[in-house]
Amino acid sequence: SEANVIDNATTGVVTATLTGTSSALNALNSLNGTPNAYTLNLSTASASATDLTALDTKTSVTVNAAAATDLSGTAAEIVAVINAAGITKPTSYTATVSDTTNSVSDLNAIDSAAGSGVITATVTTGTATVLATLTGTGNAYTTTLTSATATATELNAIDAATTVAEG
């Protein structure tokens, strides 16, 4: 990108404002030279968690990802975005978690940060007691119970947390 050309021509800090769509996201990730003061504004609704955390390392300025209302990645990658002080996140977003085994605690962390957005994920197989602690409602969690015993209260709590039939 042009920012790299400028960075390669100087030993000083480069200050620039760059706005990228989803197709330009990878170009923004190829920025070299740190710590430059790039103002990075993402104008795309979809973003990968790894792209956002990589962009965060490329600048001393907060990455503006407020337009990224659809976040994807592993639970750990999404939690890293949630915890990143250098990324401005939208107040509500959907999250598609790519792991096939996700802990209730990771999904609850994502749920607490996602606002009213829907989380799509497979939950680590567990007992009804554990799965009943899923927070939020209306998420698309695929669950599998490991125990033949469950109370009606536990099953109702799991049912409220997901729109997917319980397994």
mmCIF file with all atom_site columns, C-alpha atoms in Angstrom:
data_model
loop_
_atom_site.group_PDB
_atom_site.id
_atom_site.type_symbol
_atom_site.label_atom_id
_atom_site.label_alt_id
_atom_site.label_comp_id
_atom_site.label_asym_id
_atom_site.label_entity_id
_atom_site.label_seq_id
_atom_site.pdbx_PDB_ins_code
_atom_site.Cartn_x
_atom_site.Cartn_y
_atom_site.Cartn_z
_atom_site.occupancy
_atom_site.B_iso_or_equiv
_atom_site.pdbx_formal_charge
_atom_site.auth_seq_id
_atom_site.auth_comp_id
_atom_site.auth_asym_id
_atom_site.auth_atom_id
_atom_site.pdbx_PDB_model_num
ATOM 1   C CA . SER A 1 1   ? 0.000   0.000   0.000  1.00 0.00 ? 1   SER A CA 1
ATOM 2   C CA . GLU A 1 2   ? 1.024   3.640   -0.314 1.00 0.00 ? 2   GLU A CA 1
ATOM 3   C CA . ALA A 1 3   ? 1.418   3.819   3.469  1.00 0.00 ? 3   ALA A CA 1
ATOM 4   C CA . ASN A 1 4   ? 4.164   1.182   3.241  1.00 0.00 ? 4   ASN A CA 1
ATOM 5   C CA . VAL A 1 5   ? 5.963   3.189   0.526  1.00 0.00 ? 5   VAL A CA 1
ATOM 6   C CA . ILE A 1 6   ? 5.920   6.258   2.760  1.00 0.00 ? 6   ILE A CA 1
ATOM 7   C CA . ASP A 1 7   ? 6.979   4.228   5.803  1.00 0.00 ? 7   ASP A CA 1
ATOM 8   C CA . ASN A 1 8   ? 9.918   2.715   3.907  1.00 0.00 ? 8   ASN A CA 1
ATOM 9   C CA . ALA A 1 9   ? 11.079  6.197   2.879  1.00 0.00 ? 9   ALA A CA 1
ATOM 10  C CA . THR A 1 10  ? 11.347  7.601   6.405  1.00 0.00 ? 10  THR A CA 1
ATOM 11  C CA . THR A 1 11  ? 12.614  6.712   9.843  1.00 0.00 ? 11  THR A CA 1
ATOM 12  C CA . GLY A 1 12  ? 9.978   8.889   11.483 1.00 0.00 ? 12  GLY A CA 1
ATOM 13  C CA . VAL A 1 13  ? 6.465   8.050   12.593 1.00 0.00 ? 13  VAL A CA 1
ATOM 14  C CA . VAL A 1 14  ? 3.964   8.034   9.736  1.00 0.00 ? 14  VAL A CA 1
ATOM 15  C CA . THR A 1 15  ? 0.591   9.614   10.514 1.00 0.00 ? 15  THR A CA 1
ATOM 16  C CA . ALA A 1 16  ? -2.173  8.722   8.081  1.00 0.00 ? 16  ALA A CA 1
ATOM 17  C CA . THR A 1 17  ? -5.884  7.985   7.947  1.00 0.00 ? 17  THR A CA 1
ATOM 18  C CA . LEU A 1 18  ? -6.803  4.797   6.093  1.00 0.00 ? 18  LEU A CA 1
ATOM 19  C CA . THR A 1 19  ? -10.332 3.533   5.482  1.00 0.00 ? 19  THR A CA 1
ATOM 20  C CA . GLY A 1 20  ? -10.872 0.006   4.267  1.00 0.00 ? 20  GLY A CA 1
ATOM 21  C CA . THR A 1 21  ? -13.658 -2.218  3.062  1.00 0.00 ? 21  THR A CA 1
ATOM 22  C CA . SER A 1 22  ? -13.591 -5.980  3.468  1.00 0.00 ? 22  SER A CA 1
ATOM 23  C CA . SER A 1 23  ? -11.594 -6.328  0.240  1.00 0.00 ? 23  SER A CA 1
ATOM 24  C CA . ALA A 1 24  ? -9.047  -3.793  1.500  1.00 0.00 ? 24  ALA A CA 1
ATOM 25  C CA . LEU A 1 25  ? -8.765  -5.360  4.955  1.00 0.00 ? 25  LEU A CA 1
ATOM 26  C CA . ASN A 1 26  ? -5.913  -7.649  3.921  1.00 0.00 ? 26  ASN A CA 1
ATOM 27  C CA . ALA A 1 27  ? -4.034  -4.687  2.421  1.00 0.00 ? 27  ALA A CA 1
ATOM 28  C CA . LEU A 1 28  ? -4.352  -2.875  5.737  1.00 0.00 ? 28  LEU A CA 1
ATOM 29  C CA . ASN A 1 29  ? -2.990  -5.957  7.500  1.00 0.00 ? 29  ASN A CA 1
ATOM 30  C CA . SER A 1 30  ? 0.156   -5.810  5.365  1.00 0.00 ? 30  SER A CA 1
ATOM 31  C CA . LEU A 1 31  ? 1.165   -2.446  6.834  1.00 0.00 ? 31  LEU A CA 1
ATOM 32  C CA . ASN A 1 32  ? 4.737   -2.525  8.023  1.00 0.00 ? 32  ASN A CA 1
ATOM 33  C CA . GLY A 1 33  ? 6.732   -0.265  10.257 1.00 0.00 ? 33  GLY A CA 1
ATOM 34  C CA . THR A 1 34  ? 5.622   0.248   13.817 1.00 0.00 ? 34  THR A CA 1
ATOM 35  C CA . PRO A 1 35  ? 4.726   2.223   15.798 1.00 0.00 ? 35  PRO A CA 1
ATOM 36  C CA . ASN A 1 36  ? 3.127   4.426   13.195 1.00 0.00 ? 36  ASN A CA 1
ATOM 37  C CA . ALA A 1 37  ? 0.078   6.549   13.961 1.00 0.00 ? 37  ALA A CA 1
ATOM 38  C CA . TYR A 1 38  ? -2.333  5.114   11.412 1.00 0.00 ? 38  TYR A CA 1
ATOM 39  C CA . THR A 1 39  ? -5.985  5.995   11.959 1.00 0.00 ? 39  THR A CA 1
ATOM 40  C CA . LEU A 1 40  ? -7.654  2.836   10.673 1.00 0.00 ? 40  LEU A CA 1
ATOM 41  C CA . ASN A 1 41  ? -11.379 3.023   9.924  1.00 0.00 ? 41  ASN A CA 1
ATOM 42  C CA . LEU A 1 42  ? -13.041 -0.207  8.852  1.00 0.00 ? 42  LEU A CA 1
ATOM 43  C CA . SER A 1 43  ? -16.052 0.402   6.661  1.00 0.00 ? 43  SER A CA 1
ATOM 44  C CA . THR A 1 44  ? -17.101 -3.211  6.256  1.00 0.00 ? 44  THR A CA 1
ATOM 45  C CA . ALA A 1 45  ? -19.785 -4.985  8.256  1.00 0.00 ? 45  ALA A CA 1
ATOM 46  C CA . SER A 1 46  ? -17.900 -8.297  8.417  1.00 0.00 ? 46  SER A CA 1
ATOM 47  C CA . ALA A 1 47  ? -14.484 -8.751  9.968  1.00 0.00 ? 47  ALA A CA 1
ATOM 48  C CA . SER A 1 48  ? -12.363 -11.591 11.208 1.00 0.00 ? 48  SER A CA 1
ATOM 49  C CA . ALA A 1 49  ? -11.163 -11.336 14.783 1.00 0.00 ? 49  ALA A CA 1
ATOM 50  C CA . THR A 1 50  ? -7.594  -12.145 13.736 1.00 0.00 ? 50  THR A CA 1
ATOM 51  C CA . ASP A 1 51  ? -7.627  -9.303  11.190 1.00 0.00 ? 51  ASP A CA 1
ATOM 52  C CA . LEU A 1 52  ? -8.749  -6.847  13.867 1.00 0.00 ? 52  LEU A CA 1
ATOM 53  C CA . THR A 1 53  ? -6.118  -7.880  16.400 1.00 0.00 ? 53  THR A CA 1
ATOM 54  C CA . ALA A 1 54  ? -3.438  -7.788  13.669 1.00 0.00 ? 54  ALA A CA 1
ATOM 55  C CA . LEU A 1 55  ? -4.514  -4.255  12.716 1.00 0.00 ? 55  LEU A CA 1
ATOM 56  C CA . ASP A 1 56  ? -4.328  -3.262  16.383 1.00 0.00 ? 56  ASP A CA 1
ATOM 57  C CA . THR A 1 57  ? -0.615  -4.097  16.361 1.00 0.00 ? 57  THR A CA 1
ATOM 58  C CA . LYS A 1 58  ? 0.015   -1.868  13.320 1.00 0.00 ? 58  LYS A CA 1
ATOM 59  C CA . THR A 1 59  ? -0.833  1.471   14.896 1.00 0.00 ? 59  THR A CA 1
ATOM 60  C CA . SER A 1 60  ? -0.536  3.521   18.041 1.00 0.00 ? 60  SER A CA 1
ATOM 61  C CA . VAL A 1 61  ? -4.055  4.884   17.377 1.00 0.00 ? 61  VAL A CA 1
ATOM 62  C CA . THR A 1 62  ? -7.268  3.069   18.276 1.00 0.00 ? 62  THR A CA 1
ATOM 63  C CA . VAL A 1 63  ? -8.616  0.969   15.375 1.00 0.00 ? 63  VAL A CA 1
ATOM 64  C CA . ASN A 1 64  ? -12.175 2.038   14.546 1.00 0.00 ? 64  ASN A CA 1
ATOM 65  C CA . ALA A 1 65  ? -14.090 -1.206  13.933 1.00 0.00 ? 65  ALA A CA 1
ATOM 66  C CA . ALA A 1 66  ? -17.491 0.189   14.952 1.00 0.00 ? 66  ALA A CA 1
ATOM 67  C CA . ALA A 1 67  ? -18.909 -0.721  11.525 1.00 0.00 ? 67  ALA A CA 1
ATOM 68  C CA . ALA A 1 68  ? -17.919 -4.386  11.943 1.00 0.00 ? 68  ALA A CA 1
ATOM 69  C CA . THR A 1 69  ? -21.269 -5.765  13.091 1.00 0.00 ? 69  THR A CA 1
ATOM 70  C CA . ASP A 1 70  ? -20.443 -9.353  12.082 1.00 0.00 ? 70  ASP A CA 1
ATOM 71  C CA . LEU A 1 71  ? -17.372 -10.787 13.818 1.00 0.00 ? 71  LEU A CA 1
ATOM 72  C CA . SER A 1 72  ? -15.949 -14.249 13.125 1.00 0.00 ? 72  SER A CA 1
ATOM 73  C CA . GLY A 1 73  ? -13.168 -16.391 14.559 1.00 0.00 ? 73  GLY A CA 1
ATOM 74  C CA . THR A 1 74  ? -12.418 -18.827 17.326 1.00 0.00 ? 74  THR A CA 1
ATOM 75  C CA . ALA A 1 75  ? -13.756 -18.063 20.781 1.00 0.00 ? 75  ALA A CA 1
ATOM 76  C CA . ALA A 1 76  ? -10.256 -17.079 21.936 1.00 0.00 ? 76  ALA A CA 1
ATOM 77  C CA . GLU A 1 77  ? -9.798  -14.748 18.942 1.00 0.00 ? 77  GLU A CA 1
ATOM 78  C CA . ILE A 1 78  ? -13.147 -13.039 19.529 1.00 0.00 ? 78  ILE A CA 1
ATOM 79  C CA . VAL A 1 79  ? -12.449 -12.690 23.261 1.00 0.00 ? 79  VAL A CA 1
ATOM 80  C CA . ALA A 1 80  ? -9.074  -11.111 22.333 1.00 0.00 ? 80  ALA A CA 1
ATOM 81  C CA . VAL A 1 81  ? -10.930 -8.465  20.292 1.00 0.00 ? 81  VAL A CA 1
ATOM 82  C CA . ILE A 1 82  ? -13.349 -7.891  23.172 1.00 0.00 ? 82  ILE A CA 1
ATOM 83  C CA . ASN A 1 83  ? -10.430 -7.374  25.565 1.00 0.00 ? 83  ASN A CA 1
ATOM 84  C CA . ALA A 1 84  ? -8.347  -5.230  23.178 1.00 0.00 ? 84  ALA A CA 1
ATOM 85  C CA . ALA A 1 85  ? -8.228  -1.649  24.430 1.00 0.00 ? 85  ALA A CA 1
ATOM 86  C CA . GLY A 1 86  ? -6.943  -0.523  21.015 1.00 0.00 ? 86  GLY A CA 1
ATOM 87  C CA . ILE A 1 87  ? -10.064 -1.542  19.077 1.00 0.00 ? 87  ILE A CA 1
ATOM 88  C CA . THR A 1 88  ? -13.350 0.388   19.056 1.00 0.00 ? 88  THR A CA 1
ATOM 89  C CA . LYS A 1 89  ? -16.092 -2.196  18.725 1.00 0.00 ? 89  LYS A CA 1
ATOM 90  C CA . PRO A 1 90  ? -19.752 -1.758  17.812 1.00 0.00 ? 90  PRO A CA 1
ATOM 91  C CA . THR A 1 91  ? -22.219 -1.790  20.704 1.00 0.00 ? 91  THR A CA 1
ATOM 92  C CA . SER A 1 92  ? -24.045 -4.739  19.158 1.00 0.00 ? 92  SER A CA 1
ATOM 93  C CA . TYR A 1 93  ? -22.732 -7.375  16.763 1.00 0.00 ? 93  TYR A CA 1
ATOM 94  C CA . THR A 1 94  ? -23.216 -10.964 15.694 1.00 0.00 ? 94  THR A CA 1
ATOM 95  C CA . ALA A 1 95  ? -20.440 -13.445 16.395 1.00 0.00 ? 95  ALA A CA 1
ATOM 96  C CA . THR A 1 96  ? -19.807 -16.635 14.460 1.00 0.00 ? 96  THR A CA 1
ATOM 97  C CA . VAL A 1 97  ? -17.511 -18.838 16.511 1.00 0.00 ? 97  VAL A CA 1
ATOM 98  C CA . SER A 1 98  ? -15.575 -21.313 14.368 1.00 0.00 ? 98  SER A CA 1
ATOM 99  C CA . ASP A 1 99  ? -14.439 -23.695 17.130 1.00 0.00 ? 99  ASP A CA 1
ATOM 100 C CA . THR A 1 100 ? -16.350 -26.944 17.467 1.00 0.00 ? 100 THR A CA 1
ATOM 101 C CA . THR A 1 101 ? -15.794 -27.088 21.227 1.00 0.00 ? 101 THR A CA 1
ATOM 102 C CA . ASN A 1 102 ? -16.463 -23.873 23.109 1.00 0.00 ? 102 ASN A CA 1
ATOM 103 C CA . SER A 1 103 ? -16.686 -23.451 26.839 1.00 0.00 ? 103 SER A CA 1
ATOM 104 C CA . VAL A 1 104 ? -19.732 -21.911 28.444 1.00 0.00 ? 104 VAL A CA 1
ATOM 105 C CA . SER A 1 105 ? -17.499 -19.281 30.057 1.00 0.00 ? 105 SER A CA 1
ATOM 106 C CA . ASP A 1 106 ? -16.024 -18.158 26.699 1.00 0.00 ? 106 ASP A CA 1
ATOM 107 C CA . LEU A 1 107 ? -19.468 -17.945 25.116 1.00 0.00 ? 107 LEU A CA 1
ATOM 108 C CA . ASN A 1 108 ? -20.811 -16.024 28.113 1.00 0.00 ? 108 ASN A CA 1
ATOM 109 C CA . ALA A 1 109 ? -17.927 -13.538 27.754 1.00 0.00 ? 109 ALA A CA 1
ATOM 110 C CA . ILE A 1 110 ? -18.808 -13.045 24.090 1.00 0.00 ? 110 ILE A CA 1
ATOM 111 C CA . ASP A 1 111 ? -22.506 -12.771 24.933 1.00 0.00 ? 111 ASP A CA 1
ATOM 112 C CA . SER A 1 112 ? -21.911 -10.081 27.535 1.00 0.00 ? 112 SER A CA 1
ATOM 113 C CA . ALA A 1 113 ? -20.009 -7.960  24.976 1.00 0.00 ? 113 ALA A CA 1
ATOM 114 C CA . ALA A 1 114 ? -22.125 -8.600  21.880 1.00 0.00 ? 114 ALA A CA 1
ATOM 115 C CA . GLY A 1 115 ? -25.105 -6.477  22.921 1.00 0.00 ? 115 GLY A CA 1
ATOM 116 C CA . SER A 1 116 ? -28.216 -7.790  21.192 1.00 0.00 ? 116 SER A CA 1
ATOM 117 C CA . GLY A 1 117 ? -26.250 -9.612  18.479 1.00 0.00 ? 117 GLY A CA 1
ATOM 118 C CA . VAL A 1 118 ? -26.723 -13.340 17.929 1.00 0.00 ? 118 VAL A CA 1
ATOM 119 C CA . ILE A 1 119 ? -23.870 -15.737 18.645 1.00 0.00 ? 119 ILE A CA 1
ATOM 120 C CA . THR A 1 120 ? -23.599 -18.859 16.499 1.00 0.00 ? 120 THR A CA 1
ATOM 121 C CA . ALA A 1 121 ? -21.472 -21.570 18.102 1.00 0.00 ? 121 ALA A CA 1
ATOM 122 C CA . THR A 1 122 ? -21.141 -25.197 19.119 1.00 0.00 ? 122 THR A CA 1
ATOM 123 C CA . VAL A 1 123 ? -20.942 -25.564 22.881 1.00 0.00 ? 123 VAL A CA 1
ATOM 124 C CA . THR A 1 124 ? -18.631 -28.106 24.477 1.00 0.00 ? 124 THR A CA 1
ATOM 125 C CA . THR A 1 125 ? -20.680 -31.139 25.369 1.00 0.00 ? 125 THR A CA 1
ATOM 126 C CA . GLY A 1 126 ? -21.784 -30.879 28.972 1.00 0.00 ? 126 GLY A CA 1
ATOM 127 C CA . THR A 1 127 ? -24.262 -31.582 31.672 1.00 0.00 ? 127 THR A CA 1
ATOM 128 C CA . ALA A 1 128 ? -27.557 -29.751 31.839 1.00 0.00 ? 128 ALA A CA 1
ATOM 129 C CA . THR A 1 129 ? -26.364 -28.037 35.014 1.00 0.00 ? 129 THR A CA 1
ATOM 130 C CA . VAL A 1 130 ? -23.395 -26.503 33.155 1.00 0.00 ? 130 VAL A CA 1
ATOM 131 C CA . LEU A 1 131 ? -25.246 -25.692 29.916 1.00 0.00 ? 131 LEU A CA 1
ATOM 132 C CA . ALA A 1 132 ? -28.040 -24.026 31.890 1.00 0.00 ? 132 ALA A CA 1
ATOM 133 C CA . THR A 1 133 ? -25.560 -21.295 32.877 1.00 0.00 ? 133 THR A CA 1
ATOM 134 C CA . LEU A 1 134 ? -25.371 -19.978 29.286 1.00 0.00 ? 134 LEU A CA 1
ATOM 135 C CA . THR A 1 135 ? -26.285 -16.297 29.375 1.00 0.00 ? 135 THR A CA 1
ATOM 136 C CA . GLY A 1 136 ? -28.347 -14.355 26.897 1.00 0.00 ? 136 GLY A CA 1
ATOM 137 C CA . THR A 1 137 ? -31.301 -15.494 24.869 1.00 0.00 ? 137 THR A CA 1
ATOM 138 C CA . GLY A 1 138 ? -31.893 -16.225 21.215 1.00 0.00 ? 138 GLY A CA 1
ATOM 139 C CA . ASN A 1 139 ? -28.352 -17.286 20.360 1.00 0.00 ? 139 ASN A CA 1
ATOM 140 C CA . ALA A 1 140 ? -27.753 -20.149 17.903 1.00 0.00 ? 140 ALA A CA 1
ATOM 141 C CA . TYR A 1 141 ? -25.928 -22.575 20.186 1.00 0.00 ? 141 TYR A CA 1
ATOM 142 C CA . THR A 1 142 ? -25.603 -26.236 19.213 1.00 0.00 ? 142 THR A CA 1
ATOM 143 C CA . THR A 1 143 ? -25.555 -28.195 22.467 1.00 0.00 ? 143 THR A CA 1
ATOM 144 C CA . THR A 1 144 ? -25.164 -31.867 23.393 1.00 0.00 ? 144 THR A CA 1
ATOM 145 C CA . LEU A 1 145 ? -26.040 -33.159 26.842 1.00 0.00 ? 145 LEU A CA 1
ATOM 146 C CA . THR A 1 146 ? -23.682 -35.727 28.413 1.00 0.00 ? 146 THR A CA 1
ATOM 147 C CA . SER A 1 147 ? -25.978 -36.764 31.207 1.00 0.00 ? 147 SER A CA 1
ATOM 148 C CA . ALA A 1 148 ? -29.324 -38.536 31.103 1.00 0.00 ? 148 ALA A CA 1
ATOM 149 C CA . THR A 1 149 ? -30.559 -36.423 34.000 1.00 0.00 ? 149 THR A CA 1
ATOM 150 C CA . ALA A 1 150 ? -31.757 -32.861 33.725 1.00 0.00 ? 150 ALA A CA 1
ATOM 151 C CA . THR A 1 151 ? -34.336 -30.822 35.538 1.00 0.00 ? 151 THR A CA 1
ATOM 152 C CA . ALA A 1 152 ? -37.101 -28.997 33.726 1.00 0.00 ? 152 ALA A CA 1
ATOM 153 C CA . THR A 1 153 ? -35.617 -25.708 34.957 1.00 0.00 ? 153 THR A CA 1
ATOM 154 C CA . GLU A 1 154 ? -32.231 -26.562 33.435 1.00 0.00 ? 154 GLU A CA 1
ATOM 155 C CA . LEU A 1 155 ? -33.774 -27.588 30.111 1.00 0.00 ? 155 LEU A CA 1
ATOM 156 C CA . ASN A 1 156 ? -35.858 -24.418 30.004 1.00 0.00 ? 156 ASN A CA 1
ATOM 157 C CA . ALA A 1 157 ? -32.732 -22.309 30.673 1.00 0.00 ? 157 ALA A CA 1
ATOM 158 C CA . ILE A 1 158 ? -30.829 -24.039 27.860 1.00 0.00 ? 158 ILE A CA 1
ATOM 159 C CA . ASP A 1 159 ? -33.828 -23.658 25.539 1.00 0.00 ? 159 ASP A CA 1
ATOM 160 C CA . ALA A 1 160 ? -34.025 -19.927 26.293 1.00 0.00 ? 160 ALA A CA 1
ATOM 161 C CA . ALA A 1 161 ? -30.330 -19.451 25.487 1.00 0.00 ? 161 ALA A CA 1
ATOM 162 C CA . THR A 1 162 ? -30.533 -20.992 22.017 1.00 0.00 ? 162 THR A CA 1
ATOM 163 C CA . THR A 1 163 ? -32.747 -21.138 18.966 1.00 0.00 ? 163 THR A CA 1
ATOM 164 C CA . VAL A 1 164 ? -31.253 -24.516 17.999 1.00 0.00 ? 164 VAL A CA 1
ATOM 165 C CA . ALA A 1 165 ? -32.952 -27.689 19.243 1.00 0.00 ? 165 ALA A CA 1
ATOM 166 C CA . GLU A 1 166 ? -31.099 -29.165 22.215 1.00 0.00 ? 166 GLU A CA 1
ATOM 167 C CA . GLY A 1 167 ? -29.163 -32.364 21.620 1.00 0.00 ? 167 GLY A CA 1
#
